[in-house]
C-alpha cells in the first residue's frame, strides 16, 4: 500500500460516515476486468462494483458517449425533453420484448421505491383503496431507502430504522403454499429477485416463478421482478434473468449495470401498470438525464455487439464447474449457486472474509456475504485464463486452511 492509500484511508475514516468496512486498497485505474492500485499493482476484479461494470472498466464506447454528451448539455431536468431519454426507453422496451414504458431514476433503491409506488397507484385504480400490500421474499434485498428497506426481507438491516412503512409481507422463497395463502384482495403486487443477490445468491425455482405469475394473474396482482443485480446479461444468454423462465412480469426494476457504473436506474412496466402514474405522481431531478441516458445506450449497444450474454453463459458455466471441482477436491465448499457470471461458493466454514482478504493480497478482488459465502460478479468480459487464475488461488487458499474444514 502506498503513501496515498495511507493518507486517503485516514481522511476517509475521519470525514466519511462509517457505513462500510472498506477493504485496505485504493483503486486508481481500471481496464476490462483489471484494476490497478496506487502502487501500480494489478488485480483481477471479480466484483465489478457489485455487478455494475458488466462491460469492464473504462469501456471506450461508454467514455466516448459520456464525453460527447457532457460537452453538449449535462442537465436541464425532467421538465423538458432531452436527447437519448426516449431512445433509451425504446432500447429497454425492445430488450424486454416490446410494449414497455420507463420511468428513470438514479439507483436500484429508487427503482424499487418507484416500482412500489407504481404498484400502489395501480392497486388504488384497478383493485380498490385497500389493495396496498406488497409481498416479498425473506432474505431479499431491494435497497436502503425506507420503503425499499421495508420490502427487503432482512431484519438485521431493518431493525435500527423502525418504524418502517407498513404494507410489506415477507414469505420464504420458493414456498408456493406461502405465496398462495398470502395473495388476497389486499395485495397489489408480489416483488421478487430471480436470483437473490445480496441475500447470498439464492435462485428462484422455475416452477415457483411460473406459479407466481399464474397466481398474480388469477388474483389480480402485479408481478414486479427486481432485476437490479441480475439484469443486462449478468446471468447469461437473456438480457434479463426472468426471460429464461418464460414469464413476463408487469414491472421490472433496473439499475446497477445499466450505465456500466454510472448511477442509473429505471422502473419499466407494460399494460395498465405502465399507465398508472399521472403527471405529478412521481419524479426525480436527475433521473433520465442526457449524459446517463447516452451512457446507458452505449452500454446496451456494446453488451449486444460484443455478445457478452453468450460469454457470460459460457464462462459462467466454466467458473461453476471449476468451483464444483474445488468443492470435491478441498471439501471446503458446501454448495455452488447461481447462473451465468452471478455465482456463489457457500463455504463449509465461516471463512469467507479471510479467504477474500487473502485473495486481495494475491491480486484477486472477491466479495463475501455474511461469514460463509463468496460471491463472484466479474465483468462479463472475464475469460477462461482469468477464471483459471482465480481457481488456482482459491484452491491454494482453501487447502491452506483459510477455508478448509
Ligand atoms: C443493489 C440492489 C438494489 C439497490 O440498489 P442501489 O443502487 O444500491 O440502491 C436493489 N435491488 C437489488 C436486487 C440489488 O441487488
Coordinates of C-alpha atoms and ligand atoms in Angstrom, one line a residue:
X1 CA 0.0 0.0 0.0
X2 CA 1.3 3.4 -1.0
X3 CA 1.5 6.7 0.9
X4 CA -1.6 7.9 -1.0
X5 CA -3.5 4.9 0.4
X6 CA -2.5 5.8 4.0
X7 CA -3.4 9.4 3.6
X8 CA -6.8 8.9 1.9
X9 CA -7.8 6.0 4.1
X10 CA -7.1 8.1 7.2
X11 CA -9.1 11.0 5.7
X12 CA -11.9 8.7 4.7
X13 CA -12.2 7.4 8.3
X14 CA -12.3 10.9 9.7
X15 CA -14.5 12.6 7.2
X16 CA -16.8 10.0 5.6
X17 CA -19.6 8.3 7.6
X18 CA -18.8 4.8 8.6
X19 CA -21.4 2.7 6.7
X20 CA -18.9 0.3 5.0
X21 CA -16.0 -1.7 6.4
X22 CA -13.7 -0.8 3.5
X23 CA -11.0 -3.1 2.2
X24 CA -7.4 -2.0 2.5
X25 CA -6.8 -0.9 -1.1
X26 CA -7.0 2.2 -3.2
X27 CA -8.0 1.6 -6.8
X28 CA -7.0 4.3 -9.1
X29 CA -7.4 2.9 -12.6
X30 CA -9.2 0.1 -14.4
X31 CA -9.3 -1.6 -17.8
X32 CA -11.5 -4.5 -18.7
X33 CA -11.6 -6.8 -15.7
X34 CA -8.3 -5.5 -14.4
X35 CA -7.9 -2.9 -11.6
X36 CA -4.7 -1.0 -10.6
X37 CA -3.9 0.4 -7.1
X38 CA -1.9 3.5 -6.2
X39 CA 1.3 1.4 -6.3
X40 CA 0.5 0.2 -9.9
X41 CA -0.3 -3.3 -8.7
X42 CA -2.7 -5.2 -10.9
X43 CA -5.8 -7.1 -9.7
X44 CA -8.4 -9.3 -11.4
X45 CA -11.8 -7.9 -10.5
X46 CA -14.4 -10.5 -9.6
X47 CA -16.8 -7.9 -8.1
X48 CA -17.2 -5.3 -10.8
X49 CA -18.5 -2.7 -8.4
X50 CA -21.2 -5.1 -7.2
X51 CA -22.3 -6.2 -10.7
X52 CA -22.4 -2.7 -12.1
X53 CA -19.5 -2.7 -14.6
X54 CA -20.6 -5.6 -16.9
X55 CA -18.7 -4.2 -19.9
X56 CA -15.5 -4.0 -17.9
X57 CA -13.7 -0.8 -16.6
X58 CA -13.2 2.3 -18.7
X59 CA -15.0 0.9 -21.8
X60 CA -14.2 3.3 -24.6
X61 CA -17.7 3.3 -26.1
X62 CA -19.2 4.5 -22.8
X63 CA -16.5 7.0 -22.2
X64 CA -17.0 8.5 -25.7
X65 CA -20.8 8.7 -25.3
X66 CA -20.4 10.4 -21.9
X67 CA -17.7 12.8 -23.2
X68 CA -19.8 13.8 -26.3
X69 CA -22.9 14.5 -24.3
X70 CA -21.1 16.2 -21.4
X71 CA -19.6 18.7 -23.9
X72 CA -23.1 19.4 -25.4
X73 CA -25.5 19.5 -22.4
X74 CA -25.4 18.0 -18.9
X75 CA -28.7 18.8 -17.2
X76 CA -32.0 20.6 -17.6
X77 CA -34.3 18.3 -15.5
X78 CA -37.3 16.3 -16.3
X79 CA -39.3 19.5 -17.0
X80 CA -38.0 19.2 -20.6
X81 CA -37.4 16.7 -23.4
X82 CA -33.8 15.8 -23.9
X83 CA -31.8 13.7 -26.3
X84 CA -31.3 10.0 -25.5
X85 CA -34.1 9.5 -22.9
X86 CA -36.8 8.3 -25.3
X87 CA -34.3 6.2 -27.3
X88 CA -33.1 4.6 -24.1
X89 CA -36.7 3.8 -23.1
X90 CA -37.2 2.2 -26.5
X91 CA -34.0 0.2 -26.1
X92 CA -35.2 -1.2 -22.8
X93 CA -38.6 -1.9 -24.2
X94 CA -37.2 -3.8 -27.1
X95 CA -34.8 -5.8 -24.8
X96 CA -37.9 -6.8 -22.8
X97 CA -39.9 -7.8 -25.9
X98 CA -41.7 -4.5 -26.8
X99 CA -44.6 -2.5 -25.4
X100 CA -42.9 -1.3 -22.2
X101 CA -42.7 2.2 -20.8
X102 CA -39.9 3.5 -18.5
X103 CA -39.5 5.9 -15.5
X104 CA -35.9 6.9 -15.0
X105 CA -34.2 7.3 -11.6
X106 CA -30.6 7.0 -10.3
X107 CA -30.2 3.8 -8.3
X108 CA -31.6 0.4 -7.5
X109 CA -33.3 1.6 -4.3
X110 CA -35.1 4.3 -6.3
X111 CA -36.1 1.8 -8.9
X112 CA -37.6 -0.5 -6.3
X113 CA -39.2 2.5 -4.5
X114 CA -40.7 3.6 -7.8
X115 CA -42.0 0.1 -8.5
X116 CA -43.6 0.1 -5.1
X117 CA -45.3 3.4 -5.6
X118 CA -46.4 2.4 -9.1
X119 CA -47.9 -0.8 -7.7
X120 CA -49.8 1.1 -5.0
X121 CA -51.1 3.6 -7.6
X122 CA -52.2 0.7 -9.9
X123 CA -53.8 -1.0 -6.9
X124 CA -55.8 2.1 -6.0
X125 CA -57.0 2.5 -9.6
X126 CA -57.7 -1.1 -10.5
X127 CA -58.4 -3.0 -7.3
X128 CA -59.6 -0.6 -4.7
X129 CA -58.2 1.6 -1.9
X130 CA -57.4 -1.4 0.4
X131 CA -55.1 -3.1 -2.2
X132 CA -51.8 -1.7 -0.9
X133 CA -49.9 -4.7 0.4
X134 CA -46.8 -6.0 -1.3
X135 CA -45.4 -9.5 -0.8
X136 CA -41.7 -10.0 -1.0
X137 CA -39.3 -12.8 -0.1
X138 CA -37.3 -13.5 3.1
X139 CA -33.6 -12.8 2.5
X140 CA -34.5 -10.5 -0.4
X141 CA -32.7 -7.1 -1.0
X142 CA -34.4 -4.2 -2.6
X143 CA -32.4 -1.2 -1.3
X144 CA -31.8 1.1 1.6
X145 CA -34.5 3.8 1.4
X146 CA -37.3 3.3 3.8
X147 CA -39.9 1.6 1.6
X148 CA -37.2 -0.4 -0.3
X149 CA -35.8 -1.4 3.1
X150 CA -39.3 -2.3 4.3
X151 CA -39.6 -4.5 1.2
X152 CA -36.2 -6.1 1.9
X153 CA -36.5 -9.4 3.8
X154 CA -33.6 -9.0 6.1
X155 CA -34.5 -8.0 9.7
X156 CA -30.8 -7.3 10.6
X157 CA -30.8 -4.4 8.1
X158 CA -34.2 -3.1 9.2
X159 CA -34.2 -3.2 13.0
X160 CA -32.4 0.0 13.7
X161 CA -34.7 2.1 11.5
X162 CA -38.2 1.3 12.8
X163 CA -40.8 2.3 12.2
X164 CA -40.7 1.3 8.5
X165 CA -43.5 2.0 6.2
X166 CA -46.2 -0.7 6.6
X167 CA -47.8 -2.9 4.0
X168 CA -45.0 -5.5 3.3
X169 CA -45.2 -9.2 4.0
X170 CA -42.2 -11.4 3.7
X171 CA -42.6 -15.1 2.8
X172 CA -40.0 -17.9 2.3
X173 CA -38.6 -18.0 -1.2
X174 CA -39.7 -21.0 -3.4
X175 CA -42.6 -21.8 -1.0
X176 CA -45.7 -21.9 -3.3
X177 CA -48.1 -22.6 -0.5
X178 CA -47.0 -19.4 1.4
X179 CA -47.5 -17.4 -1.7
X180 CA -50.8 -19.0 -2.4
X181 CA -52.1 -18.2 1.1
X182 CA -50.9 -14.6 1.1
X183 CA -52.2 -13.2 -2.2
X184 CA -55.6 -11.8 -1.4
X185 CA -57.6 -8.7 -2.2
X186 CA -55.3 -6.5 0.0
X187 CA -52.3 -7.3 -2.2
X188 CA -51.3 -5.0 -5.1
X189 CA -48.0 -6.8 -6.0
X190 CA -45.6 -9.6 -5.5
X191 CA -41.9 -8.5 -5.8
X192 CA -39.1 -11.0 -6.3
X193 CA -35.5 -11.2 -7.4
X194 CA -35.0 -14.1 -9.9
X195 CA -31.7 -14.8 -8.0
X196 CA -31.4 -13.1 -4.6
X197 CA -28.1 -11.3 -4.9
X198 CA -27.2 -9.5 -1.6
X199 CA -29.0 -12.3 0.3
X200 CA -26.4 -14.8 -0.8
X201 CA -27.1 -15.8 -4.4
X202 CA -30.3 -17.9 -3.9
X203 CA -32.2 -18.6 -7.1
X204 CA -36.0 -18.9 -7.6
X205 CA -37.0 -22.3 -8.8
X206 CA -38.5 -22.4 -12.3
X207 CA -41.9 -23.7 -11.1
X208 CA -42.0 -21.1 -8.4
X209 CA -41.7 -18.2 -10.8
X210 CA -44.2 -19.6 -13.3
X211 CA -46.7 -20.2 -10.5
X212 CA -46.1 -16.8 -9.1
X213 CA -47.0 -15.4 -12.5
X214 CA -50.2 -17.5 -12.6
X215 CA -51.3 -16.6 -9.1
X216 CA -50.8 -12.9 -9.8
X217 CA -52.8 -13.2 -12.9
X218 CA -55.6 -15.2 -11.2
X219 CA -55.9 -12.9 -8.2
X220 CA -55.2 -9.6 -10.0
X221 CA -51.8 -8.6 -8.5
X222 CA -48.8 -7.2 -10.3
X223 CA -45.6 -9.3 -10.6
X224 CA -42.6 -7.0 -10.0
X225 CA -39.2 -8.5 -10.8
X226 CA -36.2 -6.8 -9.3
X227 CA -33.5 -7.2 -11.9
X228 CA -31.2 -4.6 -10.4
X229 CA -28.4 -7.2 -10.0
X230 CA -29.5 -9.9 -12.5
X231 CA -30.1 -7.6 -15.4
X232 CA -28.1 -6.7 -18.5
X233 CA -26.9 -10.2 -19.4
X234 CA -25.4 -10.9 -15.9
X235 CA -27.0 -14.4 -15.8
X236 CA -26.1 -15.4 -19.4
X237 CA -28.0 -15.6 -22.7
X238 CA -31.0 -13.5 -21.9
X239 CA -30.8 -9.7 -21.2
X240 CA -32.9 -10.2 -18.1
X241 CA -32.9 -13.3 -15.8
X242 CA -36.7 -13.7 -15.9
X243 CA -36.6 -14.2 -19.6
X244 CA -35.0 -17.6 -19.2
X245 CA -38.0 -18.6 -17.2
X246 CA -40.5 -17.8 -20.0
X247 CA -42.5 -15.4 -17.8
X248 CA -43.5 -11.8 -18.5
X249 CA -43.6 -9.6 -15.3
X250 CA -45.7 -6.5 -15.2
X251 CA -43.0 -4.3 -13.7
X252 CA -39.2 -4.6 -13.8
X253 CA -36.7 -2.7 -11.6
X254 CA -33.3 -1.9 -13.2
X255 CA -30.1 -0.2 -12.1
X256 CA -26.6 -1.5 -11.4
X257 CA -25.1 -2.4 -14.8
X258 CA -27.5 -0.2 -16.8
X259 CA -24.9 2.6 -17.5
X260 CA -21.7 0.5 -16.8
X261 CA -21.0 2.0 -13.4
X262 CA -22.7 5.4 -13.7
X263 CA -25.7 6.0 -11.5
X264 CA -28.7 4.9 -13.5
X265 CA -32.0 3.2 -12.6
X266 CA -35.4 2.6 -14.2
X267 CA -38.8 1.2 -13.4
X268 CA -40.2 -0.3 -16.6
X269 CA -43.8 -1.6 -16.9
X270 CA -46.3 -2.7 -19.6
X271 CA -50.0 -2.8 -19.8
X272 CA -52.2 -0.9 -17.3
X273 CA -49.3 -0.7 -14.8
X274 CA -47.4 1.4 -17.4
X275 CA -50.3 3.9 -17.3
X276 CA -50.8 4.1 -13.6
X277 CA -48.6 7.2 -12.9
X278 CA -50.0 10.6 -13.8
X279 CA -48.2 13.9 -14.0
X280 CA -47.2 14.9 -10.5
X281 CA -47.3 11.4 -9.1
X282 CA -43.6 10.7 -9.1
X283 CA -40.4 12.4 -10.1
X284 CA -36.6 12.9 -10.0
X285 CA -34.4 15.8 -10.6
X286 CA -31.5 13.9 -12.2
X287 CA -33.2 10.7 -13.4
X288 CA -33.2 10.2 -17.2
X289 CA -30.7 13.0 -17.8
X290 CA -29.0 13.1 -21.2
X291 CA -25.5 12.1 -20.1
X292 CA -26.6 9.0 -18.2
X293 CA -29.0 8.0 -20.9
X294 CA -26.3 8.3 -23.5
X295 CA -24.0 6.2 -21.3
X296 CA -26.8 3.6 -20.9
X297 CA -27.5 3.4 -24.6
X298 CA -23.8 2.9 -25.4
X299 CA -23.6 0.3 -22.6
X300 CA -26.5 -1.7 -24.1
X301 CA -25.2 -1.4 -27.6
X302 CA -21.7 -2.6 -26.6
X303 CA -23.1 -5.5 -24.5
X304 CA -25.0 -6.7 -27.6
X305 CA -22.3 -6.0 -30.1
X306 CA -19.7 -7.9 -28.0
X307 CA -22.2 -10.7 -27.4
X308 CA -21.4 -10.7 -23.7
X309 CA -24.5 -12.6 -22.8
X310 CA -23.1 -15.7 -24.6
X311 CA -19.8 -15.1 -22.9
X312 CA -21.4 -14.8 -19.5
X313 CA -23.2 -18.1 -20.2
X314 CA -20.1 -19.9 -21.4
X315 CA -17.6 -18.5 -18.9
X316 CA -20.1 -18.7 -16.1
X317 CA -20.5 -22.4 -16.8
X318 CA -16.7 -22.8 -16.8
X319 CA -16.4 -21.0 -13.5
X320 CA -19.2 -23.0 -12.0
X321 CA -17.7 -26.3 -13.0
X322 CA -14.3 -25.2 -11.6
X323 CA -15.9 -24.3 -8.3
X324 CA -17.7 -27.6 -8.2
X325 CA -14.3 -29.4 -8.8
X326 CA -12.8 -27.3 -5.9
X327 CA -15.8 -28.4 -3.7
X328 CA -14.9 -32.1 -4.4
X329 CA -11.2 -31.6 -4.0
X330 CA -11.0 -29.4 -1.0
X331 CA -14.2 -30.2 0.9
X332 CA -14.3 -26.5 1.8
X333 CA -17.3 -25.6 -0.4
X334 CA -20.7 -27.0 0.6
X335 CA -22.6 -25.6 -2.4
X336 CA -22.2 -23.6 -5.6
X337 CA -25.2 -21.5 -6.6
X338 CA -26.2 -19.0 -9.3
X339 CA -26.2 -18.6 -13.0
X340 CA -24.0 -17.1 -15.7
X341 CA -21.5 -14.8 -14.1
X342 CA -23.5 -14.4 -10.9
X343 CA -22.2 -17.2 -8.8
X344 CA -21.5 -18.0 -5.1
X345 CA -19.5 -20.6 -3.3
X346 CA -21.1 -21.4 0.1
X347 CA -18.2 -22.5 2.3
X348 CA -18.4 -25.2 4.9
X349 CA -16.7 -22.9 7.4
X350 CA -17.2 -19.2 8.3
X351 CA -14.0 -18.3 6.5
X352 CA -15.4 -16.1 3.6
X353 CA -13.9 -12.8 4.9
X354 CA -10.5 -14.4 5.5
X355 CA -10.5 -16.0 2.0
X356 CA -11.4 -12.7 0.4
X357 CA -8.7 -10.8 2.4
X358 CA -6.0 -13.4 1.4
X359 CA -7.2 -13.3 -2.2
X360 CA -6.8 -9.5 -2.3
X361 CA -3.2 -10.0 -1.2
X362 CA -2.8 -12.3 -4.2
X363 CA -4.3 -9.8 -6.6
X364 CA -7.8 -11.0 -6.7
X365 CA -10.8 -8.9 -5.8
X366 CA -13.6 -11.1 -4.3
X367 CA -16.8 -10.3 -2.4
X368 CA -18.0 -12.1 0.7
X369 CA -21.5 -12.2 2.0
X370 CA -22.1 -12.9 5.7
X371 CA -19.5 -15.3 7.1
X372 CA -19.5 -18.2 4.7
X373 CA -20.5 -17.1 1.2
X374 CA -18.1 -15.9 -1.5
X375 CA -19.9 -14.2 -4.4
X376 CA -18.5 -13.9 -8.0
X377 CA -19.7 -11.0 -10.1
X378 CA -16.9 -10.3 -12.6
X379 CA -17.3 -8.1 -15.6
X380 CA -18.8 -10.2 -18.5
X381 CA -15.5 -9.8 -20.4
X382 CA -13.9 -12.2 -17.9
X383 CA -12.3 -15.1 -19.7
X384 CA -11.1 -18.6 -19.1
X385 CA -7.5 -17.6 -18.3
X386 CA -8.7 -15.2 -15.6
X387 CA -11.0 -17.9 -14.2
X388 CA -8.1 -20.4 -14.2
X389 CA -6.1 -17.9 -12.1
X390 CA -9.0 -17.4 -9.7
X391 CA -9.5 -21.2 -9.3
X392 CA -5.8 -21.8 -8.7
X393 CA -5.5 -19.1 -6.0
X394 CA -8.8 -20.3 -4.4
X395 CA -7.7 -23.9 -4.3
X396 CA -4.5 -22.9 -2.6
X397 CA -6.3 -20.7 -0.1
X398 CA -9.0 -23.3 0.6
X399 CA -6.4 -26.0 1.1
X400 CA -4.1 -23.8 3.2
X401 CA -6.8 -23.8 5.8
X402 CA -8.3 -20.4 5.2
X403 CA -11.5 -22.2 4.3
X404 CA -10.7 -25.8 4.9
X405 CA -12.9 -27.9 7.1
Ligands
LIG1 C1 -28.1 -3.5 -5.3 C2 -29.6 -3.8 -5.3 C3 -30.6 -2.9 -5.0 C4 -30.3 -1.5 -4.5 O1 -29.5 -0.8 -5.5 P1 -28.8 0.6 -5.0 O2 -28.3 1.1 -6.4 O3 -27.7 0.2 -4.1 O4 -29.8 1.5 -4.4 C5 -31.9 -3.3 -5.1 N1 -32.2 -4.5 -5.5 C6 -31.3 -5.4 -5.8 C7 -31.7 -6.8 -6.3 C8 -29.9 -5.1 -5.7 O5 -29.0 -6.1 -6.0

